[in-house]
Coordinates of C-alpha atoms and ligand atoms in Angstrom, one line a residue:
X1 CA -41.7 69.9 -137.0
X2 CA -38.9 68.6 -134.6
X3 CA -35.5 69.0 -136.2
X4 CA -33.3 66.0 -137.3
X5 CA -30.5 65.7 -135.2
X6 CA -27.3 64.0 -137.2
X7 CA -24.0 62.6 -136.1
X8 CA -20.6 64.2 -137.7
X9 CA -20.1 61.5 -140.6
X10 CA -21.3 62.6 -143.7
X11 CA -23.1 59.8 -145.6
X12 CA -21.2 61.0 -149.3
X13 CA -18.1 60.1 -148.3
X14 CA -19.1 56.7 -145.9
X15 CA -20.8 55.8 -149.1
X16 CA -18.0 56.7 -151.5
X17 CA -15.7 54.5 -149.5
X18 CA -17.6 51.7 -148.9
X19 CA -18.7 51.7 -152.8
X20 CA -14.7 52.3 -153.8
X21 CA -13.9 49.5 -151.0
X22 CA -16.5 47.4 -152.0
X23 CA -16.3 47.1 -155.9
X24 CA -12.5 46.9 -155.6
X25 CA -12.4 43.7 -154.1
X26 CA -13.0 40.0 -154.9
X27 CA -15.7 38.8 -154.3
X28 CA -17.6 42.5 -154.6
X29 CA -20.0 43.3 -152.3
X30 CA -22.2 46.4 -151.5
X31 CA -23.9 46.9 -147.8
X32 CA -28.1 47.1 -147.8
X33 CA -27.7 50.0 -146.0
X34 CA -27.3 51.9 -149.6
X35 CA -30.7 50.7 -150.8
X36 CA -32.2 53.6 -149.3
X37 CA -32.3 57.1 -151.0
X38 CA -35.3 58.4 -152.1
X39 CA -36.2 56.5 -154.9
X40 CA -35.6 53.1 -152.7
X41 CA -37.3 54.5 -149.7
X42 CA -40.2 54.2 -152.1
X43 CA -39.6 51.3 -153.8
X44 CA -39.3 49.9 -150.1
X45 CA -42.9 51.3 -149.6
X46 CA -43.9 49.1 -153.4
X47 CA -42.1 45.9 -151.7
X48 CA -44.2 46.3 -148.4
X49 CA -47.2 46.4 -150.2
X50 CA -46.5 43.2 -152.4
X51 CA -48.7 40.1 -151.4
X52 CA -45.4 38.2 -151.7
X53 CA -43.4 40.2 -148.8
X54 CA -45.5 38.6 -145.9
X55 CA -43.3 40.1 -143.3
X56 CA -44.7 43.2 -143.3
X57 CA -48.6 42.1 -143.1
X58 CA -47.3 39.7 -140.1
X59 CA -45.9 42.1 -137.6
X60 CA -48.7 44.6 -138.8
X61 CA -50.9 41.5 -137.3
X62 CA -49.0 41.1 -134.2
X63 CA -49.0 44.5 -133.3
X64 CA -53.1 45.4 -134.3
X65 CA -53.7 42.2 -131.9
X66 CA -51.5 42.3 -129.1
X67 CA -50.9 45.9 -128.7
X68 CA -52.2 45.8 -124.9
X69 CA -49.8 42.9 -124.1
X70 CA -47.1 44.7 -125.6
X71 CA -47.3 48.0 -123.6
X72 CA -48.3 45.9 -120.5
X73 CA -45.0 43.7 -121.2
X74 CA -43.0 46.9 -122.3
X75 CA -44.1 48.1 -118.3
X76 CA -45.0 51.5 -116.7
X77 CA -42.2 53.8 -115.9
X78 CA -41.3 56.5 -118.4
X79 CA -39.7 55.2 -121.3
X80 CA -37.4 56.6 -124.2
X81 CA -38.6 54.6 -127.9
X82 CA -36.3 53.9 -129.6
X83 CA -36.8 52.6 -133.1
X84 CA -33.7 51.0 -135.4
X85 CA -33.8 51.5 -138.9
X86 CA -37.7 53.2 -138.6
X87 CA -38.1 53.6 -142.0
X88 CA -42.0 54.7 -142.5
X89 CA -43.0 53.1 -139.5
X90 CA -46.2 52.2 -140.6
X91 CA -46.6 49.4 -138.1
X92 CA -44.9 50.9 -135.5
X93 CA -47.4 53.8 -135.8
X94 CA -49.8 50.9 -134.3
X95 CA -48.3 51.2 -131.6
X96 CA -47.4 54.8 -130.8
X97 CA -51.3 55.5 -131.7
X98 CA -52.2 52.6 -129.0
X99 CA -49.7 53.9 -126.1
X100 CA -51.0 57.3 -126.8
X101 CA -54.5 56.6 -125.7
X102 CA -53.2 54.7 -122.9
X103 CA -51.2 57.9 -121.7
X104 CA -48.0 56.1 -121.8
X105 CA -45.1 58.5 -120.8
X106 CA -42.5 58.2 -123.4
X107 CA -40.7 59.8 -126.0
X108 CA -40.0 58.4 -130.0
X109 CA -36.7 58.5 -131.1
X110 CA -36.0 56.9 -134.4
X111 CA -33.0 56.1 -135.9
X112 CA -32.8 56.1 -140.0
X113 CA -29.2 56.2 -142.1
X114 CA -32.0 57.6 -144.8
X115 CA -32.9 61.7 -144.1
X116 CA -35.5 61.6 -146.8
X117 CA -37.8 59.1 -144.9
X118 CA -37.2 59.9 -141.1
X119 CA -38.3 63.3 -142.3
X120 CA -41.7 62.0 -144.2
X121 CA -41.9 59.6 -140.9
X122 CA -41.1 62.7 -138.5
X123 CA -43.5 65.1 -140.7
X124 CA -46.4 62.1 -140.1
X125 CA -46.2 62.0 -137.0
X126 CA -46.8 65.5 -136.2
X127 CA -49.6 65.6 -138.4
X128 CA -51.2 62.2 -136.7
X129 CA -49.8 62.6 -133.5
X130 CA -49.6 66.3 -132.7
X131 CA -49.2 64.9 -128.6
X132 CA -46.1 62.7 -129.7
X133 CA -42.9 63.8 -128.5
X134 CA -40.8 63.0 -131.2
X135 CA -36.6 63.3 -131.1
X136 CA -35.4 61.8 -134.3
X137 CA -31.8 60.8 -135.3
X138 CA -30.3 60.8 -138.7
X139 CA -27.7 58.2 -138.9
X140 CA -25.9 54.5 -139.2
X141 CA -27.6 52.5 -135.9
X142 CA -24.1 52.9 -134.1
X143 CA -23.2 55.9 -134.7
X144 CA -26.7 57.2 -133.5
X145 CA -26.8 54.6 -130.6
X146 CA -23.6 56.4 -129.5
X147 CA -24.8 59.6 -129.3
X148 CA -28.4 58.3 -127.8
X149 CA -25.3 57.0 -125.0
X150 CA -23.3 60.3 -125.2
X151 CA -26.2 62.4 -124.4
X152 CA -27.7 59.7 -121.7
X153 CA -31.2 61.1 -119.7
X154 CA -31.2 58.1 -117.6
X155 CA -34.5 57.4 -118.9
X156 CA -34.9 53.8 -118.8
X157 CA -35.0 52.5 -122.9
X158 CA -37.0 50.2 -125.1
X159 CA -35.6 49.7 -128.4
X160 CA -37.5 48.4 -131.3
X161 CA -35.5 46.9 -134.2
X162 CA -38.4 45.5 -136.5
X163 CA -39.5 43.8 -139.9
X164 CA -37.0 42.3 -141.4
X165 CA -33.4 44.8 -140.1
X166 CA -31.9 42.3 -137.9
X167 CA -31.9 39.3 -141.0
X168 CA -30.0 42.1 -142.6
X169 CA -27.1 40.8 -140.4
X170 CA -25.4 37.2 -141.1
X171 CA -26.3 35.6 -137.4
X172 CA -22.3 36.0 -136.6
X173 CA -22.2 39.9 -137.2
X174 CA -26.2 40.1 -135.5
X175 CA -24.4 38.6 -132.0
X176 CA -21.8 41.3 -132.7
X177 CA -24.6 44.1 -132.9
X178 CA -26.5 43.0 -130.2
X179 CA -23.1 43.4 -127.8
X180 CA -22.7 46.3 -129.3
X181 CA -25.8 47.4 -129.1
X182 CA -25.9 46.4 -124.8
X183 CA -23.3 48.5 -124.2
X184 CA -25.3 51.2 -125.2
X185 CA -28.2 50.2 -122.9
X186 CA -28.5 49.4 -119.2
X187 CA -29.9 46.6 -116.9
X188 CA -33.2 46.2 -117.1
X189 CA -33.6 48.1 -120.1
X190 CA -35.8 46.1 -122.9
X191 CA -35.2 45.2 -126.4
X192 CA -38.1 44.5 -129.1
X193 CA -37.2 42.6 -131.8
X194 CA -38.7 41.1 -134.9
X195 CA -37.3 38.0 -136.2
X196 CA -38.6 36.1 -139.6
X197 CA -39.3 32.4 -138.7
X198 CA -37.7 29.7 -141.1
X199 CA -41.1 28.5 -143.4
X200 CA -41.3 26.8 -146.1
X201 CA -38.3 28.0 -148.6
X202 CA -40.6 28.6 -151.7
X203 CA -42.4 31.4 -149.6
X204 CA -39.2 32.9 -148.3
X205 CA -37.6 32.3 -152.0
X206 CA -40.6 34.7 -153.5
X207 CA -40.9 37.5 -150.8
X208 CA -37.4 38.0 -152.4
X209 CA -38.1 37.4 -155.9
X210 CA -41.5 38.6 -157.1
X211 CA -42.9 37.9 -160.6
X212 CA -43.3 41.4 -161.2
X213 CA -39.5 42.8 -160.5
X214 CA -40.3 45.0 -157.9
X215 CA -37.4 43.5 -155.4
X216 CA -35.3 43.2 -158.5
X217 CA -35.5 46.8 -159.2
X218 CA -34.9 48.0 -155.7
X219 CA -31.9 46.2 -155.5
X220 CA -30.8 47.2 -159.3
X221 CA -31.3 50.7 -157.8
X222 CA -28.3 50.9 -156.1
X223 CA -26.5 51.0 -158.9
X224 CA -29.0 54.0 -160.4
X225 CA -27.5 55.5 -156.9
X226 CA -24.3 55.3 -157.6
X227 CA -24.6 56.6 -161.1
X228 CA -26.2 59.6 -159.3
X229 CA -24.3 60.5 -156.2
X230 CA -21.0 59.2 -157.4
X231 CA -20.8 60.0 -161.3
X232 CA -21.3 55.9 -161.7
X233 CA -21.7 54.9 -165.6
X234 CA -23.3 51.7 -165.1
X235 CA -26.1 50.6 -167.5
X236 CA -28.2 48.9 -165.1
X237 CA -29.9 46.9 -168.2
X238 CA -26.6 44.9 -168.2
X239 CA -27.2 43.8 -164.7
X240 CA -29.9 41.3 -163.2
X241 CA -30.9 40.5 -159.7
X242 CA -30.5 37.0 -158.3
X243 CA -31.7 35.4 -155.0
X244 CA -30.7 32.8 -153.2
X245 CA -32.4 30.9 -149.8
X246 CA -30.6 28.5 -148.1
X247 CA -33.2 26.5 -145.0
X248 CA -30.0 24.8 -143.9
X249 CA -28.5 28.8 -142.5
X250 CA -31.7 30.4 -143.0
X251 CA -30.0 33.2 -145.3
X252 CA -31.9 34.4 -148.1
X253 CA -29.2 36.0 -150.3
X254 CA -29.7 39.1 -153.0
X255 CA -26.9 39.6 -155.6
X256 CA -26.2 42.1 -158.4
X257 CA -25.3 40.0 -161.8
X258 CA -23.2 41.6 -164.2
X259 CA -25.0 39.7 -167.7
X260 CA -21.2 40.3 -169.8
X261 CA -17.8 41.2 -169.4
X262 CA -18.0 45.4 -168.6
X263 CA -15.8 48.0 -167.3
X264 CA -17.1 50.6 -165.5
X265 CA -15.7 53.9 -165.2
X266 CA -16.9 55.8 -161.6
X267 CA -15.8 59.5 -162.1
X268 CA -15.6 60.9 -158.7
X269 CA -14.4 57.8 -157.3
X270 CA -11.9 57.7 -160.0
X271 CA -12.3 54.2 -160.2
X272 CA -12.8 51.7 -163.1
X273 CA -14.3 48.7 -161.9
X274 CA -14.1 45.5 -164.3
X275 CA -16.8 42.8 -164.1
X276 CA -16.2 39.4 -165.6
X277 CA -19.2 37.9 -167.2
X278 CA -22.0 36.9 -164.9
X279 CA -19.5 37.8 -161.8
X280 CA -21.4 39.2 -159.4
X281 CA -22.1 42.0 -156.4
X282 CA -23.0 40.4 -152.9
X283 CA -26.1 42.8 -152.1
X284 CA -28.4 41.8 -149.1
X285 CA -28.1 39.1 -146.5
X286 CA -32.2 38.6 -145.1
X287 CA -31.4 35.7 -141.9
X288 CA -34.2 33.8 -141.2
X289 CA -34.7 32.1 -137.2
X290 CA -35.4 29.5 -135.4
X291 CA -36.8 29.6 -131.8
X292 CA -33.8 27.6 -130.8
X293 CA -31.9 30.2 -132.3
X294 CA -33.6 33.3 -131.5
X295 CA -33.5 32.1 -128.0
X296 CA -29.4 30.8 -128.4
X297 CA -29.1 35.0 -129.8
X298 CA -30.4 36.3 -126.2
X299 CA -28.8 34.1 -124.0
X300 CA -25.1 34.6 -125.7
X301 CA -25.6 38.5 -126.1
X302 CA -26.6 39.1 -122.5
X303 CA -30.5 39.4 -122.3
X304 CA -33.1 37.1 -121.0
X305 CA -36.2 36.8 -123.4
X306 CA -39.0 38.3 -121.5
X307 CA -42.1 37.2 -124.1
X308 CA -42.7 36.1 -127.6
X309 CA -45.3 37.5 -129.7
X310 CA -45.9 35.4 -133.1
X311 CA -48.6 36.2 -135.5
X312 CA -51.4 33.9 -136.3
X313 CA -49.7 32.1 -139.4
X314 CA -46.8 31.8 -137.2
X315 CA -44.1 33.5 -139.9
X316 CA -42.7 36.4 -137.7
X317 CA -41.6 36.6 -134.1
X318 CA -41.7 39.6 -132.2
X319 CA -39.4 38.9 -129.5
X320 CA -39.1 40.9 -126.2
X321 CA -35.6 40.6 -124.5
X322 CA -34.6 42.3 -121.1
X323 CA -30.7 43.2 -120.7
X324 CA -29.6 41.1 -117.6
X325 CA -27.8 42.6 -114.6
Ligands
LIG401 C1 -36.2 47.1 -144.6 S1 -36.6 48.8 -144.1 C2 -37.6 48.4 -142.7 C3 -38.2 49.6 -142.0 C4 -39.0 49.3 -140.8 N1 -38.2 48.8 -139.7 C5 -40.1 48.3 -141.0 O1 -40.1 47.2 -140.4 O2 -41.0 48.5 -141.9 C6 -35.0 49.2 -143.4 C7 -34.9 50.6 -142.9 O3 -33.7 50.6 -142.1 C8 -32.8 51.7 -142.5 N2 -31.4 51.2 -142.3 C9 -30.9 50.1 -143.0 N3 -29.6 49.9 -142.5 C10 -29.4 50.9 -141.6 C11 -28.3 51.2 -140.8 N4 -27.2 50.5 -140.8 N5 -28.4 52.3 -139.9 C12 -29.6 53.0 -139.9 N6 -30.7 52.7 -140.6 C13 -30.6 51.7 -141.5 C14 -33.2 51.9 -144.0 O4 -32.9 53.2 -144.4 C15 -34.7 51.6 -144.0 O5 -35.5 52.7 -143.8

């Protein structure tokens, strides 16, 4: 199996400060990013499988019917693929097995702040694509994007940043990223992304909050994290999940509810936090987009969009963007 290579930082302490940073102030607010240790990557895997959480069953549409337009678009010199936030990649594993039997030339390199599934993602590949050249990076997406830069092959790049990671930025901070991410990139080079359309709000309202508490105890797992990683003493029964979608912004917004007045002692943080009665933890920004805006996103961060490809219910774009000159 290809070895997971990992920048400097280590994830304990970026999570012990952000946790310490984060529950000290007012309002409190913890970063998605943290969803994902084990027990989330897998609860992830329950969420993606919900008939609710239609994003996933979208792109897995797009990409099983316009595979061939999507390497044709993507072009034919050698290319370096390079996936944000991979996760399982069980849709992008559409596409790797379709560009295999069309002999593409390129490499797979993708990016996850969680170890425990780029291995399981790295570990099935090998097994179902023993041709795949495979180069994974265990990391934050700019901390990894710099050392993709650092180490630059001049092979020309496609990134793919799909399902739902980019709503995981307010639009503000996604403009941000996407600069960020340019620098890291060069003319010409080619950006893949998947963007949730606006719909109708009940639909968007229920991907987020199932009947059967699946979302709810994803989210609710970040506390069982920081119990577990951090000496945390939360009782996660005294917490609930709470979404929120707003059509007007297009944010769908996940909170942590404290249900009474607690104080919560994290050891190795040496912190007590205190929680008013039904105060609560910002958890999860999930933006959804416009075409206006999707196209508005391109334009102001430097790329022209090359093609759209939208699936047949029309929910989820995936939208292919080429950095300008
Ligand atoms: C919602 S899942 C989506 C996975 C995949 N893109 C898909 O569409 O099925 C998000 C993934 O991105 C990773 N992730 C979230 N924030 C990240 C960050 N800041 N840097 C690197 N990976 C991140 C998580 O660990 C998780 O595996």
């Amino acid at each position: 199996m290809n070895s997971i290579s990992s920048p400097v930082i280590t994830e304990t302490s970026t999570f012990a400060i952000d946790v310490e940073e984060g529950l000290s102030k007012y309002p409190k607010q913890l970063s998605s990013k943290y969803f994902y240790d084990a027990a989330g990557d897998q609860l992830f895997q329950d969420i993606m499988a919900m008939p609710e959480y239609y994003l996933t069953n979208c792109e897995y549409d797009i990409f099983t019917q316009q595979k061939a337009a999507i390497l044709e678009a993507f072009g034919e010199a050698p290319f370096e693929l390079i996936e944000l936030g991979a996760g399982d990649g069980t849709k992008t594993k559409i596409l790797l097995d379709y560009f295999l039997q069309q002999e593409a030339d390129f490499t797979y390199r993708p990016i996850d702040i969680s170890g425990n599934v780029l291995t399981q993602l790295t570990a099935a590949c090998a097994e179902q694509f023993p041709k795949l050249k495979v180069d994974p990076v265990k990391g934050d997406y700019t901390e990894a994007l710099a050392q993709i830069k650092q180490e630059d092959n001049h092979r020309r790049k496609v990134v793919l940043f799909l399902g739902g990671n980019i709503g995981n930025f307010p639009l503000p901070n996604a403009k941000v990223f996407i600069k960020e991410l340019a620098i890291c990139l060069s003319a010409g080079d080619l950006l893949l992304t998947g963007f949730d359309l606006k719909k109708d709000p009940k639909i968007v309202q229920l991907a987020y909050d199932d009947p059967a508490g699946i979302t709810a105890a994803f989210n609710l797992n970040l506390l069982t994290r920081i119990n577990k990683e951090l000496g945390g003493a939360f009782d996660v029964d005294k917490f609930m999940h709470w979404e929120t979608y707003n059509p007007l912004s297009g944010e769908a917004r996940s909170y942590i509810v404290s249900k009474e007045e607690q104080l919560v002692q994290i050891e190795q943080l040496q912190l007590s936090v205190h929680f008013e009665a039904w105060e609560a933890i910002a958890v999860e920004v999930s933006a959804k987009y416009s075409e206006r805006d999707i196209i508005e996103l391109a334009e102001e961060t430097g790329f022209t969009v090359n093609q759209n490809f939208v699936d047949p219910k029309a929910y989820f774009m995936d939208s292919l963007w080429e950095l300008k000159v």
